[in-house]
């Protein structure tokens, strides 16, 4: 499995090459898109990107957990968690990439 990580810089470089904006404009565009997505998620909205997947925020209620080391029961406080559900097209594309 590849150890390569796609970064903001990689995304803005791709926008620069594919769209033809300047490097500075490409970086601003990527930052703007990511800011819009994170602002929407922070306010509880769902972000759906066609053929890619859906990002959503789930509210998890409080519950009792267990410390695996001591076996002691401890309360887990309620929290909001980010989840991602890939589209079927993305699942198929990733699966095909593994078959190479």
PDB file of N, CA and C in Angstrom:
ATOM      1  N   UNK A   1       0.834  -1.173   0.000  1.00  0.00           N
ATOM      2  CA  UNK A   1       0.000   0.000   0.000  1.00  0.00           C
ATOM      3  C   UNK A   1       0.885   1.245   0.000  1.00  0.00           C
ATOM      4  N   UNK A   2       0.492   2.257  -0.734  1.00  0.00           N
ATOM      5  CA  UNK A   2       1.283   3.469  -0.886  1.00  0.00           C
ATOM      6  C   UNK A   2       1.276   4.297   0.394  1.00  0.00           C
ATOM      7  N   UNK A   3       2.400   4.922   0.677  1.00  0.00           N
ATOM      8  CA  UNK A   3       2.513   5.786   1.844  1.00  0.00           C
ATOM      9  C   UNK A   3       2.290   7.244   1.475  1.00  0.00           C
ATOM     10  N   UNK A   4       1.961   7.548   0.219  1.00  0.00           N
ATOM     11  CA  UNK A   4       1.749   8.912  -0.248  1.00  0.00           C
ATOM     12  C   UNK A   4       0.488   9.489   0.362  1.00  0.00           C
ATOM     13  N   UNK A   5       0.575  10.742   0.789  1.00  0.00           N
ATOM     14  CA  UNK A   5      -0.568  11.457   1.342  1.00  0.00           C
ATOM     15  C   UNK A   5      -0.873  12.653   0.456  1.00  0.00           C
ATOM     16  N   UNK A   6      -2.126  12.824   0.107  1.00  0.00           N
ATOM     17  CA  UNK A   6      -2.551  13.966  -0.697  1.00  0.00           C
ATOM     18  C   UNK A   6      -2.724  15.160   0.232  1.00  0.00           C
ATOM     19  N   UNK A   7      -2.049  16.259  -0.063  1.00  0.00           N
ATOM     20  CA  UNK A   7      -2.076  17.439   0.798  1.00  0.00           C
ATOM     21  C   UNK A   7      -2.786  18.608   0.108  1.00  0.00           C
ATOM     22  N   UNK A   8      -3.002  19.674   0.859  1.00  0.00           N
ATOM     23  CA  UNK A   8      -3.581  20.904   0.293  1.00  0.00           C
ATOM     24  C   UNK A   8      -2.711  21.402  -0.854  1.00  0.00           C
ATOM     25  N   UNK A   9      -1.407  21.331  -0.668  1.00  0.00           N
ATOM     26  CA  UNK A   9      -0.469  21.787  -1.703  1.00  0.00           C
ATOM     27  C   UNK A   9      -0.649  20.957  -2.975  1.00  0.00           C
ATOM     28  N   UNK A  10      -0.838  19.655  -2.838  1.00  0.00           N
ATOM     29  CA  UNK A  10      -1.064  18.790  -4.000  1.00  0.00           C
ATOM     30  C   UNK A  10      -2.356  19.189  -4.719  1.00  0.00           C
ATOM     31  N   UNK A  11      -3.391  19.471  -3.942  1.00  0.00           N
ATOM     32  CA  UNK A  11      -4.669  19.875  -4.540  1.00  0.00           C
ATOM     33  C   UNK A  11      -4.534  21.198  -5.284  1.00  0.00           C
ATOM     34  N   UNK A  12      -3.881  22.178  -4.668  1.00  0.00           N
ATOM     35  CA  UNK A  12      -3.746  23.472  -5.336  1.00  0.00           C
ATOM     36  C   UNK A  12      -2.840  23.365  -6.564  1.00  0.00           C
ATOM     37  N   UNK A  13      -1.842  22.491  -6.518  1.00  0.00           N
ATOM     38  CA  UNK A  13      -0.986  22.264  -7.690  1.00  0.00           C
ATOM     39  C   UNK A  13      -1.795  21.634  -8.830  1.00  0.00           C
ATOM     40  N   UNK A  14      -2.693  20.710  -8.479  1.00  0.00           N
ATOM     41  CA  UNK A  14      -3.550  20.090  -9.503  1.00  0.00           C
ATOM     42  C   UNK A  14      -4.482  21.118 -10.124  1.00  0.00           C
ATOM     43  N   UNK A  15      -5.052  22.004  -9.304  1.00  0.00           N
ATOM     44  CA  UNK A  15      -5.914  23.074  -9.833  1.00  0.00           C
ATOM     45  C   UNK A  15      -5.092  23.977 -10.753  1.00  0.00           C
ATOM     46  N   UNK A  16      -3.878  24.301 -10.339  1.00  0.00           N
ATOM     47  CA  UNK A  16      -2.988  25.138 -11.160  1.00  0.00           C
ATOM     48  C   UNK A  16      -2.758  24.505 -12.536  1.00  0.00           C
ATOM     49  N   UNK A  17      -2.441  23.205 -12.552  1.00  0.00           N
ATOM     50  CA  UNK A  17      -2.155  22.510 -13.822  1.00  0.00           C
ATOM     51  C   UNK A  17      -3.411  22.314 -14.665  1.00  0.00           C
ATOM     52  N   UNK A  18      -4.518  21.907 -14.057  1.00  0.00           N
ATOM     53  CA  UNK A  18      -5.715  21.513 -14.811  1.00  0.00           C
ATOM     54  C   UNK A  18      -6.580  22.707 -15.228  1.00  0.00           C
ATOM     55  N   UNK A  19      -6.696  23.712 -14.346  1.00  0.00           N
ATOM     56  CA  UNK A  19      -7.615  24.826 -14.599  1.00  0.00           C
ATOM     57  C   UNK A  19      -6.894  26.013 -15.227  1.00  0.00           C
ATOM     58  N   UNK A  20      -5.640  26.192 -14.852  1.00  0.00           N
ATOM     59  CA  UNK A  20      -4.893  27.290 -15.441  1.00  0.00           C
ATOM     60  C   UNK A  20      -4.885  28.552 -14.603  1.00  0.00           C
ATOM     61  N   UNK A  21      -5.383  28.484 -13.372  1.00  0.00           N
ATOM     62  CA  UNK A  21      -5.285  29.635 -12.477  1.00  0.00           C
ATOM     63  C   UNK A  21      -3.835  29.767 -12.019  1.00  0.00           C
ATOM     64  N   UNK A  22      -3.493  30.931 -11.501  1.00  0.00           N
ATOM     65  CA  UNK A  22      -2.142  31.083 -10.958  1.00  0.00           C
ATOM     66  C   UNK A  22      -2.015  30.201  -9.717  1.00  0.00           C
ATOM     67  N   UNK A  23      -0.776  29.979  -9.282  1.00  0.00           N
ATOM     68  CA  UNK A  23      -0.567  29.142  -8.090  1.00  0.00           C
ATOM     69  C   UNK A  23      -1.242  29.765  -6.876  1.00  0.00           C
ATOM     70  N   UNK A  24      -1.157  31.080  -6.756  1.00  0.00           N
ATOM     71  CA  UNK A  24      -1.760  31.773  -5.624  1.00  0.00           C
ATOM     72  C   UNK A  24      -3.285  31.652  -5.665  1.00  0.00           C
ATOM     73  N   UNK A  25      -3.871  31.868  -6.834  1.00  0.00           N
ATOM     74  CA  UNK A  25      -5.328  31.747  -6.981  1.00  0.00           C
ATOM     75  C   UNK A  25      -5.782  30.310  -6.741  1.00  0.00           C
ATOM     76  N   UNK A  26      -4.990  29.346  -7.186  1.00  0.00           N
ATOM     77  CA  UNK A  26      -5.317  27.933  -6.981  1.00  0.00           C
ATOM     78  C   UNK A  26      -5.326  27.599  -5.496  1.00  0.00           C
ATOM     79  N   UNK A  27      -4.328  28.072  -4.768  1.00  0.00           N
ATOM     80  CA  UNK A  27      -4.266  27.831  -3.323  1.00  0.00           C
ATOM     81  C   UNK A  27      -5.449  28.482  -2.619  1.00  0.00           C
ATOM     82  N   UNK A  28      -5.814  29.700  -3.032  1.00  0.00           N
ATOM     83  CA  UNK A  28      -6.962  30.391  -2.436  1.00  0.00           C
ATOM     84  C   UNK A  28      -8.256  29.642  -2.718  1.00  0.00           C
ATOM     85  N   UNK A  29      -8.400  29.103  -3.923  1.00  0.00           N
ATOM     86  CA  UNK A  29      -9.594  28.347  -4.279  1.00  0.00           C
ATOM     87  C   UNK A  29      -9.726  27.094  -3.412  1.00  0.00           C
ATOM     88  N   UNK A  30      -8.648  26.344  -3.264  1.00  0.00           N
ATOM     89  CA  UNK A  30      -8.663  25.131  -2.441  1.00  0.00           C
ATOM     90  C   UNK A  30      -9.000  25.488  -0.994  1.00  0.00           C
ATOM     91  N   UNK A  31      -8.371  26.534  -0.461  1.00  0.00           N
ATOM     92  CA  UNK A  31      -8.652  26.971   0.911  1.00  0.00           C
ATOM     93  C   UNK A  31     -10.109  27.369   1.076  1.00  0.00           C
ATOM     94  N   UNK A  32     -10.653  28.058   0.091  1.00  0.00           N
ATOM     95  CA  UNK A  32     -12.047  28.498   0.143  1.00  0.00           C
ATOM     96  C   UNK A  32     -13.007  27.310   0.170  1.00  0.00           C
ATOM     97  N   UNK A  33     -12.764  26.324  -0.678  1.00  0.00           N
ATOM     98  CA  UNK A  33     -13.613  25.128  -0.722  1.00  0.00           C
ATOM     99  C   UNK A  33     -13.552  24.383   0.607  1.00  0.00           C
ATOM    100  N   UNK A  34     -12.343  24.191   1.129  1.00  0.00           N
ATOM    101  CA  UNK A  34     -12.193  23.481   2.404  1.00  0.00           C
ATOM    102  C   UNK A  34     -12.832  24.263   3.553  1.00  0.00           C
ATOM    103  N   UNK A  35     -12.699  25.586   3.530  1.00  0.00           N
ATOM    104  CA  UNK A  35     -13.327  26.421   4.571  1.00  0.00           C
ATOM    105  C   UNK A  35     -14.848  26.308   4.516  1.00  0.00           C
ATOM    106  N   UNK A  36     -15.420  26.340   3.300  1.00  0.00           N
ATOM    107  CA  UNK A  36     -16.879  26.204   3.159  1.00  0.00           C
ATOM    108  C   UNK A  36     -17.338  24.853   3.692  1.00  0.00           C
ATOM    109  N   UNK A  37     -16.591  23.802   3.376  1.00  0.00           N
ATOM    110  CA  UNK A  37     -16.961  22.468   3.842  1.00  0.00           C
ATOM    111  C   UNK A  37     -16.881  22.388   5.368  1.00  0.00           C
ATOM    112  N   UNK A  38     -15.797  22.870   5.953  1.00  0.00           N
ATOM    113  CA  UNK A  38     -15.646  22.765   7.405  1.00  0.00           C
ATOM    114  C   UNK A  38     -16.647  23.658   8.132  1.00  0.00           C
ATOM    115  N   UNK A  39     -16.954  24.840   7.587  1.00  0.00           N
ATOM    116  CA  UNK A  39     -17.970  25.707   8.204  1.00  0.00           C
ATOM    117  C   UNK A  39     -19.335  25.026   8.192  1.00  0.00           C
ATOM    118  N   UNK A  40     -19.679  24.388   7.077  1.00  0.00           N
ATOM    119  CA  UNK A  40     -20.966  23.693   6.970  1.00  0.00           C
ATOM    120  C   UNK A  40     -21.040  22.546   7.983  1.00  0.00           C
ATOM    121  N   UNK A  41     -19.973  21.782   8.095  1.00  0.00           N
ATOM    122  CA  UNK A  41     -19.954  20.662   9.043  1.00  0.00           C
ATOM    123  C   UNK A  41     -20.007  21.158  10.489  1.00  0.00           C
ATOM    124  N   UNK A  42     -19.307  22.243  10.791  1.00  0.00           N
ATOM    125  CA  UNK A  42     -19.306  22.793  12.145  1.00  0.00           C
ATOM    126  C   UNK A  42     -20.698  23.264  12.551  1.00  0.00           C
ATOM    127  N   UNK A  43     -21.489  23.720  11.566  1.00  0.00           N
ATOM    128  CA  UNK A  43     -22.847  24.169  11.882  1.00  0.00           C
ATOM    129  C   UNK A  43     -23.862  23.032  11.819  1.00  0.00           C
ATOM    130  N   UNK A  44     -23.388  21.799  11.606  1.00  0.00           N
ATOM    131  CA  UNK A  44     -24.263  20.641  11.637  1.00  0.00           C
ATOM    132  C   UNK A  44     -24.840  20.232  10.303  1.00  0.00           C
ATOM    133  N   UNK A  45     -24.441  20.897   9.220  1.00  0.00           N
ATOM    134  CA  UNK A  45     -24.945  20.547   7.892  1.00  0.00           C
ATOM    135  C   UNK A  45     -24.226  19.302   7.361  1.00  0.00           C
ATOM    136  N   UNK A  46     -24.843  18.665   6.386  1.00  0.00           N
ATOM    137  CA  UNK A  46     -24.249  17.531   5.693  1.00  0.00           C
ATOM    138  C   UNK A  46     -23.599  18.050   4.415  1.00  0.00           C
ATOM    139  N   UNK A  47     -22.414  17.531   4.085  1.00  0.00           N
ATOM    140  CA  UNK A  47     -21.721  17.917   2.857  1.00  0.00           C
ATOM    141  C   UNK A  47     -21.701  16.700   1.941  1.00  0.00           C
ATOM    142  N   UNK A  48     -22.396  16.815   0.797  1.00  0.00           N
ATOM    143  CA  UNK A  48     -22.479  15.713  -0.147  1.00  0.00           C
ATOM    144  C   UNK A  48     -21.789  16.109  -1.437  1.00  0.00           C
ATOM    145  N   UNK A  49     -20.800  15.315  -1.838  1.00  0.00           N
ATOM    146  CA  UNK A  49     -20.077  15.553  -3.079  1.00  0.00           C
ATOM    147  C   UNK A  49     -20.378  14.380  -3.998  1.00  0.00           C
ATOM    148  N   UNK A  50     -21.082  14.671  -5.068  1.00  0.00           N
ATOM    149  CA  UNK A  50     -21.528  13.643  -5.995  1.00  0.00           C
ATOM    150  C   UNK A  50     -20.358  12.804  -6.496  1.00  0.00           C
ATOM    151  N   UNK A  51     -20.553  11.504  -6.570  1.00  0.00           N
ATOM    152  CA  UNK A  51     -19.563  10.517  -7.019  1.00  0.00           C
ATOM    153  C   UNK A  51     -18.349  10.404  -6.097  1.00  0.00           C
ATOM    154  N   UNK A  52     -18.395  11.059  -4.946  1.00  0.00           N
ATOM    155  CA  UNK A  52     -17.293  10.980  -3.987  1.00  0.00           C
ATOM    156  C   UNK A  52     -17.783  10.425  -2.662  1.00  0.00           C
ATOM    157  N   UNK A  53     -18.705  11.147  -2.010  1.00  0.00           N
ATOM    158  CA  UNK A  53     -19.226  10.662  -0.742  1.00  0.00           C
ATOM    159  C   UNK A  53     -19.915  11.761   0.047  1.00  0.00           C
ATOM    160  N   UNK A  54     -20.332  11.407   1.258  1.00  0.00           N
ATOM    161  CA  UNK A  54     -21.072  12.321   2.120  1.00  0.00           C
ATOM    162  C   UNK A  54     -20.385  12.434   3.475  1.00  0.00           C
ATOM    163  N   UNK A  55     -20.122  13.679   3.878  1.00  0.00           N
ATOM    164  CA  UNK A  55     -19.596  13.970   5.199  1.00  0.00           C
ATOM    165  C   UNK A  55     -20.769  14.408   6.058  1.00  0.00           C
ATOM    166  N   UNK A  56     -20.873  13.878   7.263  1.00  0.00           N
ATOM    167  CA  UNK A  56     -21.951  14.292   8.145  1.00  0.00           C
ATOM    168  C   UNK A  56     -21.466  14.304   9.588  1.00  0.00           C
ATOM    169  N   UNK A  57     -22.207  15.036  10.416  1.00  0.00           N
ATOM    170  CA  UNK A  57     -21.895  15.126  11.837  1.00  0.00           C
ATOM    171  C   UNK A  57     -22.967  14.340  12.583  1.00  0.00           C
ATOM    172  N   UNK A  58     -22.515  13.439  13.461  1.00  0.00           N
ATOM    173  CA  UNK A  58     -23.445  12.650  14.262  1.00  0.00           C
ATOM    174  C   UNK A  58     -23.329  13.067  15.715  1.00  0.00           C
ATOM    175  N   UNK A  59     -24.472  13.106  16.375  1.00  0.00           N
ATOM    176  CA  UNK A  59     -24.501  13.388  17.804  1.00  0.00           C
ATOM    177  C   UNK A  59     -24.478  12.053  18.537  1.00  0.00           C
ATOM    178  N   UNK A  60     -23.471  11.832  19.355  1.00  0.00           N
ATOM    179  CA  UNK A  60     -23.387  10.598  20.133  1.00  0.00           C
ATOM    180  C   UNK A  60     -23.789  10.914  21.571  1.00  0.00           C
ATOM    181  N   UNK A  61     -24.654  10.097  22.115  1.00  0.00           N
ATOM    182  CA  UNK A  61     -25.122  10.332  23.478  1.00  0.00           C
ATOM    183  C   UNK A  61     -24.111   9.798  24.485  1.00  0.00           C
ATOM    184  N   UNK A  62     -24.313  10.181  25.743  1.00  0.00           N
ATOM    185  CA  UNK A  62     -23.411   9.695  26.786  1.00  0.00           C
ATOM    186  C   UNK A  62     -23.669   8.205  27.013  1.00  0.00           C
ATOM    187  N   UNK A  63     -22.640   7.532  27.461  1.00  0.00           N
ATOM    188  CA  UNK A  63     -22.777   6.106  27.725  1.00  0.00           C
ATOM    189  C   UNK A  63     -21.694   5.680  28.710  1.00  0.00           C
ATOM    190  N   UNK A  64     -21.819   4.475  29.196  1.00  0.00           N
ATOM    191  CA  UNK A  64     -20.805   3.930  30.088  1.00  0.00           C
ATOM    192  C   UNK A  64     -19.794   3.136  29.258  1.00  0.00           C
ATOM    193  N   UNK A  65     -18.525   3.376  29.519  1.00  0.00           N
ATOM    194  CA  UNK A  65     -17.467   2.641  28.859  1.00  0.00           C
ATOM    195  C   UNK A  65     -16.661   1.897  29.907  1.00  0.00           C
ATOM    196  N   UNK A  66     -15.648   1.211  29.456  1.00  0.00           N
ATOM    197  CA  UNK A  66     -14.829   0.441  30.390  1.00  0.00           C
ATOM    198  C   UNK A  66     -13.354   0.686  30.069  1.00  0.00           C
ATOM    199  N   UNK A  67     -12.592   0.960  31.109  1.00  0.00           N
ATOM    200  CA  UNK A  67     -11.151   1.111  30.960  1.00  0.00           C
ATOM    201  C   UNK A  67     -10.582  -0.285  30.701  1.00  0.00           C
ATOM    202  N   UNK A  68      -9.987  -0.525  29.525  1.00  0.00           N
ATOM    203  CA  UNK A  68      -9.522  -1.878  29.206  1.00  0.00           C
ATOM    204  C   UNK A  68      -8.387  -2.362  30.113  1.00  0.00           C
ATOM    205  N   UNK A  69      -7.643  -1.445  30.681  1.00  0.00           N
ATOM    206  CA  UNK A  69      -6.520  -1.833  31.522  1.00  0.00           C
ATOM    207  C   UNK A  69      -6.975  -2.272  32.916  1.00  0.00           C
ATOM    208  N   UNK A  70      -7.912  -1.503  33.509  1.00  0.00           N
ATOM    209  CA  UNK A  70      -8.325  -1.790  34.891  1.00  0.00           C
ATOM    210  C   UNK A  70      -9.685  -2.470  34.970  1.00  0.00           C
ATOM    211  N   UNK A  71     -10.470  -2.386  33.896  1.00  0.00           N
ATOM    212  CA  UNK A  71     -11.817  -2.955  33.927  1.00  0.00           C
ATOM    213  C   UNK A  71     -12.828  -2.038  34.600  1.00  0.00           C
ATOM    214  N   UNK A  72     -12.375  -0.868  35.048  1.00  0.00           N
ATOM    215  CA  UNK A  72     -13.252   0.082  35.735  1.00  0.00           C
ATOM    216  C   UNK A  72     -14.211   0.738  34.747  1.00  0.00           C
ATOM    217  N   UNK A  73     -15.484   0.867  35.140  1.00  0.00           N
ATOM    218  CA  UNK A  73     -16.463   1.543  34.296  1.00  0.00           C
ATOM    219  C   UNK A  73     -16.284   3.051  34.430  1.00  0.00           C
ATOM    220  N   UNK A  74     -16.304   3.730  33.283  1.00  0.00           N
ATOM    221  CA  UNK A  74     -16.163   5.184  33.268  1.00  0.00           C
ATOM    222  C   UNK A  74     -17.221   5.778  32.338  1.00  0.00           C
ATOM    223  N   UNK A  75     -17.776   6.934  32.712  1.00  0.00           N
ATOM    224  CA  UNK A  75     -18.770   7.571  31.833  1.00  0.00           C
ATOM    225  C   UNK A  75     -18.080   8.225  30.633  1.00  0.00           C
ATOM    226  N   UNK A  76     -18.696   8.086  29.474  1.00  0.00           N
ATOM    227  CA  UNK A  76     -18.220   8.744  28.257  1.00  0.00           C
ATOM    228  C   UNK A  76     -19.219   9.847  27.949  1.00  0.00           C
ATOM    229  N   UNK A  77     -18.735  11.074  27.869  1.00  0.00           N
ATOM    230  CA  UNK A  77     -19.624  12.227  27.701  1.00  0.00           C
ATOM    231  C   UNK A  77     -20.189  12.293  26.277  1.00  0.00           C
ATOM    232  N   UNK A  78     -21.315  12.972  26.116  1.00  0.00           N
ATOM    233  CA  UNK A  78     -21.891  13.125  24.770  1.00  0.00           C
ATOM    234  C   UNK A  78     -20.964  13.980  23.907  1.00  0.00           C
ATOM    235  N   UNK A  79     -20.959  13.705  22.613  1.00  0.00           N
ATOM    236  CA  UNK A  79     -20.070  14.440  21.721  1.00  0.00           C
ATOM    237  C   UNK A  79     -20.584  14.384  20.289  1.00  0.00           C
ATOM    238  N   UNK A  80     -20.006  15.247  19.476  1.00  0.00           N
ATOM    239  CA  UNK A  80     -20.309  15.259  18.040  1.00  0.00           C
ATOM    240  C   UNK A  80     -19.121  14.645  17.317  1.00  0.00           C
ATOM    241  N   UNK A  81     -19.405  13.754  16.376  1.00  0.00           N
ATOM    242  CA  UNK A  81     -18.329  13.114  15.618  1.00  0.00           C
ATOM    243  C   UNK A  81     -18.578  13.284  14.122  1.00  0.00           C
ATOM    244  N   UNK A  82     -17.492  13.386  13.383  1.00  0.00           N
ATOM    245  CA  UNK A  82     -17.561  13.520  11.935  1.00  0.00           C
ATOM    246  C   UNK A  82     -17.517  12.130  11.319  1.00  0.00           C
ATOM    247  N   UNK A  83     -18.394  11.877  10.367  1.00  0.00           N
ATOM    248  CA  UNK A  83     -18.360  10.592   9.675  1.00  0.00           C
ATOM    249  C   UNK A  83     -18.366  10.829   8.165  1.00  0.00           C
ATOM    250  N   UNK A  84     -17.791   9.885   7.452  1.00  0.00           N
ATOM    251  CA  UNK A  84     -17.734   9.949   5.993  1.00  0.00           C
ATOM    252  C   UNK A  84     -18.273   8.646   5.437  1.00  0.00           C
ATOM    253  N   UNK A  85     -19.181   8.763   4.496  1.00  0.00           N
ATOM    254  CA  UNK A  85     -19.732   7.592   3.826  1.00  0.00           C
ATOM    255  C   UNK A  85     -19.417   7.724   2.338  1.00  0.00           C
ATOM    256  N   UNK A  86     -18.527   6.868   1.823  1.00  0.00           N
ATOM    257  CA  UNK A  86     -18.164   6.978   0.406  1.00  0.00           C
ATOM    258  C   UNK A  86     -19.315   6.552  -0.507  1.00  0.00           C
ATOM    259  N   UNK A  87     -19.354   7.145  -1.700  1.00  0.00           N
ATOM    260  CA  UNK A  87     -20.367   6.766  -2.685  1.00  0.00           C
ATOM    261  C   UNK A  87     -20.017   5.389  -3.248  1.00  0.00           C
ATOM    262  N   UNK A  88     -20.974   4.774  -3.903  1.00  0.00           N
ATOM    263  CA  UNK A  88     -20.725   3.464  -4.521  1.00  0.00           C
ATOM    264  C   UNK A  88     -19.649   3.578  -5.602  1.00  0.00           C
ATOM    265  N   UNK A  89     -19.661   4.687  -6.350  1.00  0.00           N
ATOM    266  CA  UNK A  89     -18.635   4.887  -7.378  1.00  0.00           C
ATOM    267  C   UNK A  89     -17.247   4.952  -6.755  1.00  0.00           C
ATOM    268  N   UNK A  90     -17.134   5.644  -5.619  1.00  0.00           N
ATOM    269  CA  UNK A  90     -15.834   5.746  -4.952  1.00  0.00           C
ATOM    270  C   UNK A  90     -15.404   4.383  -4.409  1.00  0.00           C
ATOM    271  N   UNK A  91     -16.341   3.647  -3.823  1.00  0.00           N
ATOM    272  CA  UNK A  91     -16.023   2.306  -3.321  1.00  0.00           C
ATOM    273  C   UNK A  91     -15.516   1.412  -4.446  1.00  0.00           C
ATOM    274  N   UNK A  92     -16.204   1.457  -5.592  1.00  0.00           N
ATOM    275  CA  UNK A  92     -15.807   0.627  -6.740  1.00  0.00           C
ATOM    276  C   UNK A  92     -14.426   1.048  -7.255  1.00  0.00           C
ATOM    277  N   UNK A  93     -14.184   2.346  -7.303  1.00  0.00           N
ATOM    278  CA  UNK A  93     -12.894   2.838  -7.812  1.00  0.00           C
ATOM    279  C   UNK A  93     -11.748   2.427  -6.895  1.00  0.00           C
ATOM    280  N   UNK A  94     -11.963   2.516  -5.577  1.00  0.00           N
ATOM    281  CA  UNK A  94     -10.929   2.119  -4.620  1.00  0.00           C
ATOM    282  C   UNK A  94     -10.691   0.616  -4.701  1.00  0.00           C
ATOM    283  N   UNK A  95     -11.766  -0.158  -4.809  1.00  0.00           N
ATOM    284  CA  UNK A  95     -11.629  -1.608  -4.912  1.00  0.00           C
ATOM    285  C   UNK A  95     -10.870  -1.997  -6.175  1.00  0.00           C
ATOM    286  N   UNK A  96     -11.139  -1.326  -7.278  1.00  0.00           N
ATOM    287  CA  UNK A  96     -10.439  -1.611  -8.531  1.00  0.00           C
ATOM    288  C   UNK A  96      -8.968  -1.238  -8.422  1.00  0.00           C
ATOM    289  N   UNK A  97      -8.652  -0.191  -7.659  1.00  0.00           N
ATOM    290  CA  UNK A  97      -7.269   0.217  -7.461  1.00  0.00           C
ATOM    291  C   UNK A  97      -6.499  -0.813  -6.677  1.00  0.00           C
ATOM    292  N   UNK A  98      -7.150  -1.504  -5.748  1.00  0.00           N
ATOM    293  CA  UNK A  98      -6.501  -2.547  -4.949  1.00  0.00           C
ATOM    294  C   UNK A  98      -6.230  -3.791  -5.762  1.00  0.00           C
ATOM    295  N   UNK A  99      -6.982  -4.009  -6.841  1.00  0.00           N
ATOM    296  CA  UNK A  99      -6.860  -5.228  -7.640  1.00  0.00           C
ATOM    297  C   UNK A  99      -5.665  -5.195  -8.570  1.00  0.00           C
ATOM    298  N   UNK A 100      -5.049  -4.018  -8.742  1.00  0.00           N
ATOM    299  CA  UNK A 100      -3.914  -3.885  -9.677  1.00  0.00           C
ATOM    300  C   UNK A 100      -2.726  -4.675  -9.248  1.00  0.00           C
TER     301      UNK A 100
END
